[in-house]
CSV table of C-alpha atoms and ligand atoms in Angstrom, one decimal:
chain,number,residue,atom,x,y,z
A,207,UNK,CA,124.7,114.9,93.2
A,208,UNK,CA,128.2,116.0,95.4
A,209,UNK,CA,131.0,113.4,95.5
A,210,UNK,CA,130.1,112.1,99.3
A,211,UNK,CA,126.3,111.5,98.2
A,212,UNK,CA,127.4,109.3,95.3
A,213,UNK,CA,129.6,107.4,97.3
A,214,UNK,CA,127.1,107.2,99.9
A,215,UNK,CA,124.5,105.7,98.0
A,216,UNK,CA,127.1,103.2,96.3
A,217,UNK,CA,128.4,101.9,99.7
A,218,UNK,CA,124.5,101.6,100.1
A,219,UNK,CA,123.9,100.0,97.0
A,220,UNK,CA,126.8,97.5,97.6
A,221,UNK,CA,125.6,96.1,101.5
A,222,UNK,CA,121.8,95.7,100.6
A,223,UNK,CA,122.6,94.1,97.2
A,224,UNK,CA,125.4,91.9,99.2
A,225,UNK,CA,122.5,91.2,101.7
A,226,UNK,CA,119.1,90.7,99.3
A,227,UNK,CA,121.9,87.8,97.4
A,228,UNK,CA,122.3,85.9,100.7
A,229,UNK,CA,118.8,85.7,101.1
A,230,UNK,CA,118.0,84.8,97.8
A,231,UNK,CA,120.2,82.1,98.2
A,232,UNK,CA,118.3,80.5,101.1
A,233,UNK,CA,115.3,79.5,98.6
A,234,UNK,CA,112.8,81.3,100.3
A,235,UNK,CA,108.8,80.4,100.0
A,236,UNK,CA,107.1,83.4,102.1
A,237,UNK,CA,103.5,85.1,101.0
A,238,UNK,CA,102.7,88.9,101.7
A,239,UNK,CA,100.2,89.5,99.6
A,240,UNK,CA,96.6,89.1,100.8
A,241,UNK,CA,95.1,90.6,103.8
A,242,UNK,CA,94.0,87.4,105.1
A,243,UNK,CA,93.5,86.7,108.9
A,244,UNK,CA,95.6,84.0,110.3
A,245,UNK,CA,94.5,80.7,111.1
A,246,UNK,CA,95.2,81.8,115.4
A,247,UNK,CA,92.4,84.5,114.3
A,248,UNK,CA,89.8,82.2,112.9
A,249,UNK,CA,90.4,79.9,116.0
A,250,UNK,CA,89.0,82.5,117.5
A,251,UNK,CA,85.7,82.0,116.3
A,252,UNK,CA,85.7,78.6,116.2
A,253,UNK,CA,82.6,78.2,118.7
A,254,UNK,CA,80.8,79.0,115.9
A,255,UNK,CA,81.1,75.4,114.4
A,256,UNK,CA,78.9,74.5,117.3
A,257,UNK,CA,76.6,76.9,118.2
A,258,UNK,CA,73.7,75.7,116.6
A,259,UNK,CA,72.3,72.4,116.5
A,260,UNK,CA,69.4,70.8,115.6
A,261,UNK,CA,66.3,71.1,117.3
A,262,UNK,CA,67.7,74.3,118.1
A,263,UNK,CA,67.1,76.5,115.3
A,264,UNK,CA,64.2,78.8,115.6
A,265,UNK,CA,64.9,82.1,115.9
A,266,UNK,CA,63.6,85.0,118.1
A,267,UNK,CA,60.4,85.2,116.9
A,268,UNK,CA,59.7,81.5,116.5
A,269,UNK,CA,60.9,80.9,112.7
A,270,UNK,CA,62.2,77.7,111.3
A,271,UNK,CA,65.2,79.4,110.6
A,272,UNK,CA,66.1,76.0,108.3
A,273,UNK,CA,64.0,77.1,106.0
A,274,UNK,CA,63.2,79.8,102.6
A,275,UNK,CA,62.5,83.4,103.5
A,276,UNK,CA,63.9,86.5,105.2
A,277,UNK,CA,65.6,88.4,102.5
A,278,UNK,CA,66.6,91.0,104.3
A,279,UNK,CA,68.2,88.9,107.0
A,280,UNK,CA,66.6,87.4,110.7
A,281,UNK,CA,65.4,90.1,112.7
A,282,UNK,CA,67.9,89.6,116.1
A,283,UNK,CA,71.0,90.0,113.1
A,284,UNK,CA,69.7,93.2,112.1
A,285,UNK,CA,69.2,94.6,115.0
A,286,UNK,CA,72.9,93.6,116.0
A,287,UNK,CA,74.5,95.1,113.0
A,288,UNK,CA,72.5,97.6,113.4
A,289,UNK,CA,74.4,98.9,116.2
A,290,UNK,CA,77.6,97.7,114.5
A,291,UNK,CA,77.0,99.7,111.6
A,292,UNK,CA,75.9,102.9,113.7
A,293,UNK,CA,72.3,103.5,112.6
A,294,UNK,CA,69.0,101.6,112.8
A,295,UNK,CA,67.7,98.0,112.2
A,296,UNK,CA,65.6,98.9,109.7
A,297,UNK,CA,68.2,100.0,107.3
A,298,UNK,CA,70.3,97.1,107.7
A,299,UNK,CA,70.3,93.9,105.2
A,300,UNK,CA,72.4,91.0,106.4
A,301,UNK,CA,72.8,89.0,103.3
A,302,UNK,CA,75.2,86.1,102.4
A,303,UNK,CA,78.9,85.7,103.1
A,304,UNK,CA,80.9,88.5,101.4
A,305,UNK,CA,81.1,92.5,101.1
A,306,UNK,CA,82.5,91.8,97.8
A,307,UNK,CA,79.8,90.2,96.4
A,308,UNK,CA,76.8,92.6,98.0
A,309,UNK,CA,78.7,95.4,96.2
A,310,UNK,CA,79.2,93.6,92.8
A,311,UNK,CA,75.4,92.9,93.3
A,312,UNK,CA,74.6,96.3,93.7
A,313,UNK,CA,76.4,98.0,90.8
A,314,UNK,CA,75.3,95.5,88.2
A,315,UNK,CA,72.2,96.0,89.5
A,316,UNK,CA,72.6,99.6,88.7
A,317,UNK,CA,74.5,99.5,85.7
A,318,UNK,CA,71.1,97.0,84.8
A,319,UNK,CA,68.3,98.8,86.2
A,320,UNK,CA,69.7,101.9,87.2
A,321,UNK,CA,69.1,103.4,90.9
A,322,UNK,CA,65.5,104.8,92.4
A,323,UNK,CA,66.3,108.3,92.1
A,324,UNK,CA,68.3,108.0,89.1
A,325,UNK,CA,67.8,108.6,85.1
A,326,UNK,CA,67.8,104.5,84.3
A,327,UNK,CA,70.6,101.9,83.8
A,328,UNK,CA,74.0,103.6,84.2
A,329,UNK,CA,75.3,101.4,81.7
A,330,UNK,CA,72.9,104.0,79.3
A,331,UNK,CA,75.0,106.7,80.9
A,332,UNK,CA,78.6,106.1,80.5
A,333,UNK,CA,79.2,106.1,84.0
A,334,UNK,CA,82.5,107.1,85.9
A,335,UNK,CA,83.5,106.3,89.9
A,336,UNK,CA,86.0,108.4,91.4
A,337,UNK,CA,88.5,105.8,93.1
A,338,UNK,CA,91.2,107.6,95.7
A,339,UNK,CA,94.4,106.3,95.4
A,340,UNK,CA,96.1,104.2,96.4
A,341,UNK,CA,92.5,102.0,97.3
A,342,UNK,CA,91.4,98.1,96.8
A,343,UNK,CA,91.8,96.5,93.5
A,344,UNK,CA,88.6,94.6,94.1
A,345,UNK,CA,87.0,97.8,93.8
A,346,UNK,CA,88.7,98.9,90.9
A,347,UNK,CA,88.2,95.0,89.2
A,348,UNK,CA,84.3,95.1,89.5
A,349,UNK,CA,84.5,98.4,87.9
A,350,UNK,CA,86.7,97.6,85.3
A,351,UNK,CA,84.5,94.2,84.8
A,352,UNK,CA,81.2,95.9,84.2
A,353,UNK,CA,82.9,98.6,82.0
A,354,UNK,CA,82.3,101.8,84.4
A,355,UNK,CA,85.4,104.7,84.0
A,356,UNK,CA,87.1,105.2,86.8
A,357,UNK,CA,89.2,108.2,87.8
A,358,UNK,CA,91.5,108.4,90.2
A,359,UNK,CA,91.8,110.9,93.3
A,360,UNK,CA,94.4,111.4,95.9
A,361,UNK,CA,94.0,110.5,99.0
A,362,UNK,CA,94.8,113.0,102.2
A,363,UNK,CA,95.6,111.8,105.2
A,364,UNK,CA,91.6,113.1,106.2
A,365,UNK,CA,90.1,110.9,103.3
A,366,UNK,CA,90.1,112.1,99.8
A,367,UNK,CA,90.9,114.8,98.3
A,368,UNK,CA,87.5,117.1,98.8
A,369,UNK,CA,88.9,119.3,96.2
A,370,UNK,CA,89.2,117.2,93.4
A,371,UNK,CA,85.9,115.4,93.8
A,372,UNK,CA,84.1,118.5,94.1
A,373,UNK,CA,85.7,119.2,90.5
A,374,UNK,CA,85.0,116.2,89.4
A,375,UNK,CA,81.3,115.8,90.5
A,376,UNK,CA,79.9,119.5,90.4
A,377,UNK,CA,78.8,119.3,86.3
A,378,UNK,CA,79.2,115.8,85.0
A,379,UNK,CA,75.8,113.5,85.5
A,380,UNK,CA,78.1,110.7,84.2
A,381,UNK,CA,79.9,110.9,87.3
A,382,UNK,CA,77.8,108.3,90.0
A,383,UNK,CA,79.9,107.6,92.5
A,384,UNK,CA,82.9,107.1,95.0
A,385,UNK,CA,84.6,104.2,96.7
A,386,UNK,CA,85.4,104.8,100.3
A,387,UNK,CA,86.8,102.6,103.0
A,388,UNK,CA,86.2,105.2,105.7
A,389,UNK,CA,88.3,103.4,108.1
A,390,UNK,CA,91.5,102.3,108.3
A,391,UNK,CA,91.6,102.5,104.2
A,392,UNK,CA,92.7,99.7,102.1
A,393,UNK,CA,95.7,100.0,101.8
A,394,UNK,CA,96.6,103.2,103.1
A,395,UNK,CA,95.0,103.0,106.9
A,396,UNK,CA,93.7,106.9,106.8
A,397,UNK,CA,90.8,107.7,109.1
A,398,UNK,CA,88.2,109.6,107.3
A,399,UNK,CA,87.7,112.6,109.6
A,400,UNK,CA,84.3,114.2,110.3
A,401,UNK,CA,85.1,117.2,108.0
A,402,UNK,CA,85.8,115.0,105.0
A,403,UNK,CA,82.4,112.7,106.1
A,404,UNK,CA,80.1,115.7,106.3
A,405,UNK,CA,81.7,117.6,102.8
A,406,UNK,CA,81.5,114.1,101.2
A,407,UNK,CA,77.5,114.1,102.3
A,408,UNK,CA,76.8,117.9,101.4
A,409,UNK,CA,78.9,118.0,98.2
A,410,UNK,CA,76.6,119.2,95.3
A,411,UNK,CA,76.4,116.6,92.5
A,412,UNK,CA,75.2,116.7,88.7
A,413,UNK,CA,74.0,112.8,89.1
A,414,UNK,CA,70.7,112.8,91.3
A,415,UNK,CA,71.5,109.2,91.5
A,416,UNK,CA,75.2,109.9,93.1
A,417,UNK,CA,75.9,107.3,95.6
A,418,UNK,CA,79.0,106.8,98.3
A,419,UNK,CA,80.3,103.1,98.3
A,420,UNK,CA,81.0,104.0,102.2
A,421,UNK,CA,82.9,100.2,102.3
A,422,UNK,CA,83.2,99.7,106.4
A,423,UNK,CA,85.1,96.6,105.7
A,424,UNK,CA,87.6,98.0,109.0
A,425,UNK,CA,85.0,99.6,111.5
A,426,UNK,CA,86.2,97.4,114.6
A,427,UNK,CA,89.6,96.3,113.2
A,428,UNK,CA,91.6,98.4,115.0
A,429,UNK,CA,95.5,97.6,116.6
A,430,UNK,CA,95.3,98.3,120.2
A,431,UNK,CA,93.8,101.6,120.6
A,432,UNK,CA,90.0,100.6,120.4
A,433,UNK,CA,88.2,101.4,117.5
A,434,UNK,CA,88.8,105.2,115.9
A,435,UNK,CA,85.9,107.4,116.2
A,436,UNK,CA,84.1,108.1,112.5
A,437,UNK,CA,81.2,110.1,112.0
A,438,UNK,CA,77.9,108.0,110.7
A,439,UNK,CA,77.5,108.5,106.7
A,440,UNK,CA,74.0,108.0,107.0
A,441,UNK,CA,72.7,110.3,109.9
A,442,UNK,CA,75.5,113.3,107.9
A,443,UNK,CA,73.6,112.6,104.2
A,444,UNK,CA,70.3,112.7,106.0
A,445,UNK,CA,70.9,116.3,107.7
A,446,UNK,CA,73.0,117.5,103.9
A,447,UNK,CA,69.2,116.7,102.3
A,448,UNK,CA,70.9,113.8,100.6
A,449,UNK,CA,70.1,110.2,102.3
A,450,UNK,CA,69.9,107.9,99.7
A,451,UNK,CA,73.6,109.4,99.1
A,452,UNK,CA,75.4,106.5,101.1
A,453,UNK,CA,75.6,102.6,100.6
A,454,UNK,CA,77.1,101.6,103.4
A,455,UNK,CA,79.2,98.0,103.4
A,456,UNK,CA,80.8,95.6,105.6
A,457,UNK,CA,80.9,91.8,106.6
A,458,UNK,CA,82.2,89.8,109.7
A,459,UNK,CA,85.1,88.3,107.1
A,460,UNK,CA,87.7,89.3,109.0
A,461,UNK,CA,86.2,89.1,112.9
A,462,UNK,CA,84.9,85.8,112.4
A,463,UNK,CA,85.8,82.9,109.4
A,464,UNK,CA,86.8,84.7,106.3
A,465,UNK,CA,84.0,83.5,103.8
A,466,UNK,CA,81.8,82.1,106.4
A,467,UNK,CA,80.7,85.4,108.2
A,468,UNK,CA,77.5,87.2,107.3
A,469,UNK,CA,77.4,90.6,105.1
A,470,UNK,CA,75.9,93.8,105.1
A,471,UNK,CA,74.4,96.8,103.7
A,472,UNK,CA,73.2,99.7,105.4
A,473,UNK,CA,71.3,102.4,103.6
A,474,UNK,CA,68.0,104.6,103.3
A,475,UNK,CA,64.2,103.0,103.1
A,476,UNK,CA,64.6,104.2,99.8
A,477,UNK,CA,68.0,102.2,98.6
A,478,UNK,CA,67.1,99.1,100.9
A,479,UNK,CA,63.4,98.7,99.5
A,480,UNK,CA,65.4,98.9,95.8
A,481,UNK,CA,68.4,96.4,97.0
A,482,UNK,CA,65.5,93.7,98.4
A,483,UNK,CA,63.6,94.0,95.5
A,484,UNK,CA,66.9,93.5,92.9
A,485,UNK,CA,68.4,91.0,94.9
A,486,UNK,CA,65.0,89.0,95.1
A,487,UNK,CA,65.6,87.4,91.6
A,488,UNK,CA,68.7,85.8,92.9
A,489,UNK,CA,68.0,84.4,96.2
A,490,UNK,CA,64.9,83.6,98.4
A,491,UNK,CA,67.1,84.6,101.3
A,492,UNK,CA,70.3,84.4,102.8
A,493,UNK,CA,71.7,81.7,105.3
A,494,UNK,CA,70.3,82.5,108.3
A,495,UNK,CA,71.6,79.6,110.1
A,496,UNK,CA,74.8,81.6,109.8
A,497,UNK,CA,73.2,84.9,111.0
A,498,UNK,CA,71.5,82.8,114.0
A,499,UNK,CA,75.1,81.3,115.2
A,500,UNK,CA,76.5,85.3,114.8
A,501,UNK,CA,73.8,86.6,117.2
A,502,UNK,CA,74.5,83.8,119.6
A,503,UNK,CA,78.6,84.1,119.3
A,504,UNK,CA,78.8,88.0,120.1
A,505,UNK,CA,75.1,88.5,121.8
A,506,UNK,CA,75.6,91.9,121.5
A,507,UNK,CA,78.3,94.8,120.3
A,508,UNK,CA,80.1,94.8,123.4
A,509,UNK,CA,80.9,91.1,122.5
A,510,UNK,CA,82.0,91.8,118.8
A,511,UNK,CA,84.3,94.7,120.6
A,512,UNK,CA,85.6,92.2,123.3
A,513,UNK,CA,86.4,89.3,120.5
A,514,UNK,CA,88.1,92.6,118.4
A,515,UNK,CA,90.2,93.3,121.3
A,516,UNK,CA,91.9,89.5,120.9
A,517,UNK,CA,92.3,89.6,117.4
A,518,UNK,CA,94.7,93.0,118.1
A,519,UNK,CA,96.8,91.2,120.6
A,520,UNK,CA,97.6,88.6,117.9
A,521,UNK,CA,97.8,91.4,114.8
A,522,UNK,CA,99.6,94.1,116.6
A,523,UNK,CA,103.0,91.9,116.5
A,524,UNK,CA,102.8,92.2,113.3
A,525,UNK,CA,102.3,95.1,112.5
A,526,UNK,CA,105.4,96.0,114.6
A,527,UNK,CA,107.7,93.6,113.1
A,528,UNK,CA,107.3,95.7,109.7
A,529,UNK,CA,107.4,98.9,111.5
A,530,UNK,CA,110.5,98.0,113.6
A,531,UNK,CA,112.0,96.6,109.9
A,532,UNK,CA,111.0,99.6,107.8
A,533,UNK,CA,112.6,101.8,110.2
A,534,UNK,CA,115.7,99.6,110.8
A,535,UNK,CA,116.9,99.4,107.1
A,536,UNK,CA,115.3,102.4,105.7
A,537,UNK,CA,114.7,105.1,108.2
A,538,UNK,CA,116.1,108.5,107.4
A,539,UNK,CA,117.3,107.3,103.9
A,540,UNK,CA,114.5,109.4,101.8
A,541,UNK,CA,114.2,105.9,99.4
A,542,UNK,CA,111.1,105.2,100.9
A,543,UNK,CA,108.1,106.7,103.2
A,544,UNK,CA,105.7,104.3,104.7
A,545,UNK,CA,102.3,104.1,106.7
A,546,UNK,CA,101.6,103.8,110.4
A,547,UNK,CA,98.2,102.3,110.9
A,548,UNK,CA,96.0,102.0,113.8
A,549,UNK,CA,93.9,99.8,112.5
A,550,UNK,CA,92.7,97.4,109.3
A,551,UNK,CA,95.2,95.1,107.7
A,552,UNK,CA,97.3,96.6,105.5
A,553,UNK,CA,101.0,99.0,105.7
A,554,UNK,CA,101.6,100.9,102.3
A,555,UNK,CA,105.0,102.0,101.4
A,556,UNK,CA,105.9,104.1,98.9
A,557,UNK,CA,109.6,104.0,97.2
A,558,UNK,CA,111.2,106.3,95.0
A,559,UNK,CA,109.8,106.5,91.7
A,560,UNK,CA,109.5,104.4,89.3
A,561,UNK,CA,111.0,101.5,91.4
A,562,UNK,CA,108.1,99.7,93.1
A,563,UNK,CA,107.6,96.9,89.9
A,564,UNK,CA,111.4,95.8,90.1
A,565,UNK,CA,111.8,95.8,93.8
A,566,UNK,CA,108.3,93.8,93.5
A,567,UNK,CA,109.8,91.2,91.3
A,568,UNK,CA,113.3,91.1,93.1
A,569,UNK,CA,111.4,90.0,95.9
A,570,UNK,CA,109.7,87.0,93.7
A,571,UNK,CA,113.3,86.1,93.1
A,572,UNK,CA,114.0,85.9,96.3
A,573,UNK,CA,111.0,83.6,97.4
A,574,UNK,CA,108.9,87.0,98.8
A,575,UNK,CA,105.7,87.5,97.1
A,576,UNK,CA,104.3,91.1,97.5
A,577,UNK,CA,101.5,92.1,96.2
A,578,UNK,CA,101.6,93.2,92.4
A,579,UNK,CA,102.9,96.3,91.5
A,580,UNK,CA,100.1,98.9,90.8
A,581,UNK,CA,97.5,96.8,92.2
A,582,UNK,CA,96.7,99.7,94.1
A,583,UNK,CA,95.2,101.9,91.4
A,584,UNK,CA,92.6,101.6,88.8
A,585,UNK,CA,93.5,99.4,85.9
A,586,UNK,CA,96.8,98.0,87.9
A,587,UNK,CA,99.0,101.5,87.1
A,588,UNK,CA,100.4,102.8,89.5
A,589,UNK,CA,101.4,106.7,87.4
A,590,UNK,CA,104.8,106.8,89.5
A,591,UNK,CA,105.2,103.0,89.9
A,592,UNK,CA,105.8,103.5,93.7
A,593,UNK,CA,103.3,102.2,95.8
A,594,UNK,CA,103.8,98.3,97.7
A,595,UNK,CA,100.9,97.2,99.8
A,596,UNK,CA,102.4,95.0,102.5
A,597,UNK,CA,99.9,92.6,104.0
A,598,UNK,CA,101.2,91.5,107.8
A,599,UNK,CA,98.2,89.6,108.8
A,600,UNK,CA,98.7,85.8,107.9
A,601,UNK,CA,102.4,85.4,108.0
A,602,UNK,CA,103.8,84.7,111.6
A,603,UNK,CA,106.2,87.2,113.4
A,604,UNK,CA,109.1,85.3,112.5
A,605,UNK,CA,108.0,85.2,109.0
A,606,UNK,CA,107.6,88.9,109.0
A,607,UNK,CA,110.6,89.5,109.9
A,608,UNK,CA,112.4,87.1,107.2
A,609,UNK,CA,110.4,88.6,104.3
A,610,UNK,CA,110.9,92.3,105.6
A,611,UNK,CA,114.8,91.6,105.5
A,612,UNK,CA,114.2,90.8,102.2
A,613,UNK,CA,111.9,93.5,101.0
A,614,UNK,CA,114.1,96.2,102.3
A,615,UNK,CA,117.1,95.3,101.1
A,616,UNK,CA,115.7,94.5,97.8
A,617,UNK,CA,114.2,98.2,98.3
A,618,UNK,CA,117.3,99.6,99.1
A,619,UNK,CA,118.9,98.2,96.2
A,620,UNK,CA,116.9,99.0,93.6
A,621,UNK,CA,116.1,102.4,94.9
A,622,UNK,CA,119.8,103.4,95.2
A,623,UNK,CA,120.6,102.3,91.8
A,624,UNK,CA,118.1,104.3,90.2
A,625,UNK,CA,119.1,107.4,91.9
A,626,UNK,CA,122.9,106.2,91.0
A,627,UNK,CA,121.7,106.2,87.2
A,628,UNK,CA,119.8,110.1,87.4
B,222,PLP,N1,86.4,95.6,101.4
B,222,PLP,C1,87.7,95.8,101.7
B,222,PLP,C2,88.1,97.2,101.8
B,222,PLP,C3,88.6,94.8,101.9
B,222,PLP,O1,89.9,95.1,102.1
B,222,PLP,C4,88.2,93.5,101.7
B,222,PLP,C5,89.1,92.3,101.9
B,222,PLP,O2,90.3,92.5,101.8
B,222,PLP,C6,86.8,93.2,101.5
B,222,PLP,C7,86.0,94.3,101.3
B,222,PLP,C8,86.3,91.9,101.3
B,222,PLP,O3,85.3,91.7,102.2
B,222,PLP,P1,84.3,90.4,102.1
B,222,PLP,O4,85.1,89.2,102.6
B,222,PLP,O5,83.2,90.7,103.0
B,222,PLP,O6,83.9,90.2,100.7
């Protein structure tokens, strides 16, 4: 390091550790951490409360829908989702009220029982998931809880990298799948593009019972642009010879009331015949009360697109406020490089190694809670301790821009010191 950059870096050191003390001293009580909509955003929905009422609750084809029954979800749902979800209503379940717990469902169901075109229980089969990096630790917890491996791929900015899981899938049967979020990724807001979609469908795989968690948890969650264009898992698997490949998820937790919307899965005959029949020991069927007052909220997709459209003009401003911060205090400084979504709900920042855990806990100091270092990876380590998920959703602009002072000066702090110390 010359002379002029060490001095550079101390004057820096000195103004954003002068700075991150004056906020600390303002005891501070702001929350970044969860992708959670804000409560303007579930006003939006609120129509829902009402929308059904008794003596009013048959649906299409006459059923009580009050009572037992429909498994795989009320027929006007499915057909709705359907065309959310890009393919047919047929292959559509709309289950309960989270992603999450459709997807926990379905991999203890295969560690259990094992999938149709599989060898029997994965749990017989030491089974590994590939996991791109930086993903969703929910993903990475229900692995870790049912004791599947899990090994970790980097993603590209086209999805992940089709290289490595290639390697990784080509001679190991133990290997039995990979968690996407096609769109707008958690937490790294890549859009999987239709190279990446159709390699990921035609890729040769050891397992016969290799499956893509395709999680669409972002398809309509986009910032201002419209939805991004990505190419339909299902149709690509179909054409590669593979269509029970993909297990496509999603929920309304984010357009409508976060834990009261409906989920879904979207699948082959095949996988949805195998996910009815599993899931058939649990429930007698899902609320469909809640499915009914869904239909009759968006009536069709061009009203989930319009109600989509409202939730940017709230999120967007947010968005901004950490773009227009990041670039403030840290553009052009090389201590940090950060993400410039279009769509979904989070920014992720990475900072120079091995500095992402203390800035993380500065911030707690300071009132700021960020979410845990190494969250973002497989058993919550991050290899270079640099990756911060920022969640802009739930705080308001003001907020924002509060904890983002914070954050980057606590960044630019700790960052310069550690290049200061070699
Ligand atoms: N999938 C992804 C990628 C998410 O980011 C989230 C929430 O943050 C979920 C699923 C949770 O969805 P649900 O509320 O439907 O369980």
């Amino acid at each position: 390091m010359t002379a002029l950059e060490k001095a550079t870096l101390e004057s820096r050191n000195k103004d954003a550790s002068a700075r991150f003390e004056r906020y600390r001293g303002r005891n501070l009580s702001l929350d970044m951490t969860r992708g959670k909509p804000s409560p303007e955003q579930l006003d939006l929905a609120d129509d829902l409360l009402t929308l059904v009422q008794g003596g009013d609750t048959k649906g299409e084809d006459g059923t009580d829908l009050r009572n037992y029954g429909g498994l795989a979800g009320i027929p006007e749902a499915r057909r709705l989702f359907a065309e959310y979800l890009d393919t047919t209503p047929d292959r559509v379940i709309v289950a309960g009220n989270a992603s999450l717990a459709v997807m926990w469902d379905t991999l203890a169901n295969a560690m259990m029982y094992g999938m149709p075109d599989g060898d029997g229980p994965w749990k017989d089969q030491s089974p590994k998931i590939i996991c791109p990096v930086p993903g969703y630790d929910r993903h990475f917890a229900i692995c870790e809880r049912l004791g599947i491996d899990m090994i970790n791929v980097p993603m590209t900015e086209d999805g992940p990298d089709l290289e490595a899981v290639k390697a990784l899938v080509a001679d190991d049967a133990s290997v039995k799948a990979i968690w996407c979020v096609p769109k707008y990724s958690n937490p790294s807001g890549e859009v999987y593009s239709d190279a990446t979609v159709d390699a990921l469908a035609s890729i040769p795989t050891a397992a016969k019972d290799f499956r893509l968690l395709w999680d669409n948890a972002y398809s309509v969650h986009h910032l201002g642009e419209g939805p991004a264009p990505l190419k339909d898992i299902i149709t690509a698997c179909e054409k590669a010879g593979n269509p029970n490949r993909p297990l496509v998820f999603g929920s309304t937790s984010k357009i409508t009331h976060a834990g009261a919307g409906v989920a879904l899965i979207a699948a082959s005959p095949v996988n949805v015949e195998d996910h009815l029949k599993k899931i058939s020991f649990a429930t007698i069927g899902p609320d469909k009360i809640n499915q009914l007052r869904h239909v009759r909220f968006f009536k069709n997709m061009d009203g989930i697109l319009a109600h989509m459209q409202k939730h940017a003009d709230i999120v967007a401003p947010k968005f901004k406020a950490v773009d227009d911060a990041l670039e403030a205090r840290l553009g052009g400084t090389g201590l940090a490089t950060w993400t410039k979504p279009k769509g979904g709900y989070f920014v992720s920042v990475d900072v120079v190694d091995g500095c992402a855990k203390e800035v993380i806990k500065r911030c707690g100091d300071a009132g700021v809670k960020i979410t845990p270092a190494g969250a973002t990876y497989p058993y919550g380590k991050d290899p270079h301790d640099r990756n911060i998920r920022i969640a802009p959703t739930l705080p308001s602009v003001d907020e924002i821009q509060t904890a983002m002072e914070v954050l980057t000066a606590a960044i630019e702090a700790v960052c310069t010191e550690k290049l200061l110390k070699g």
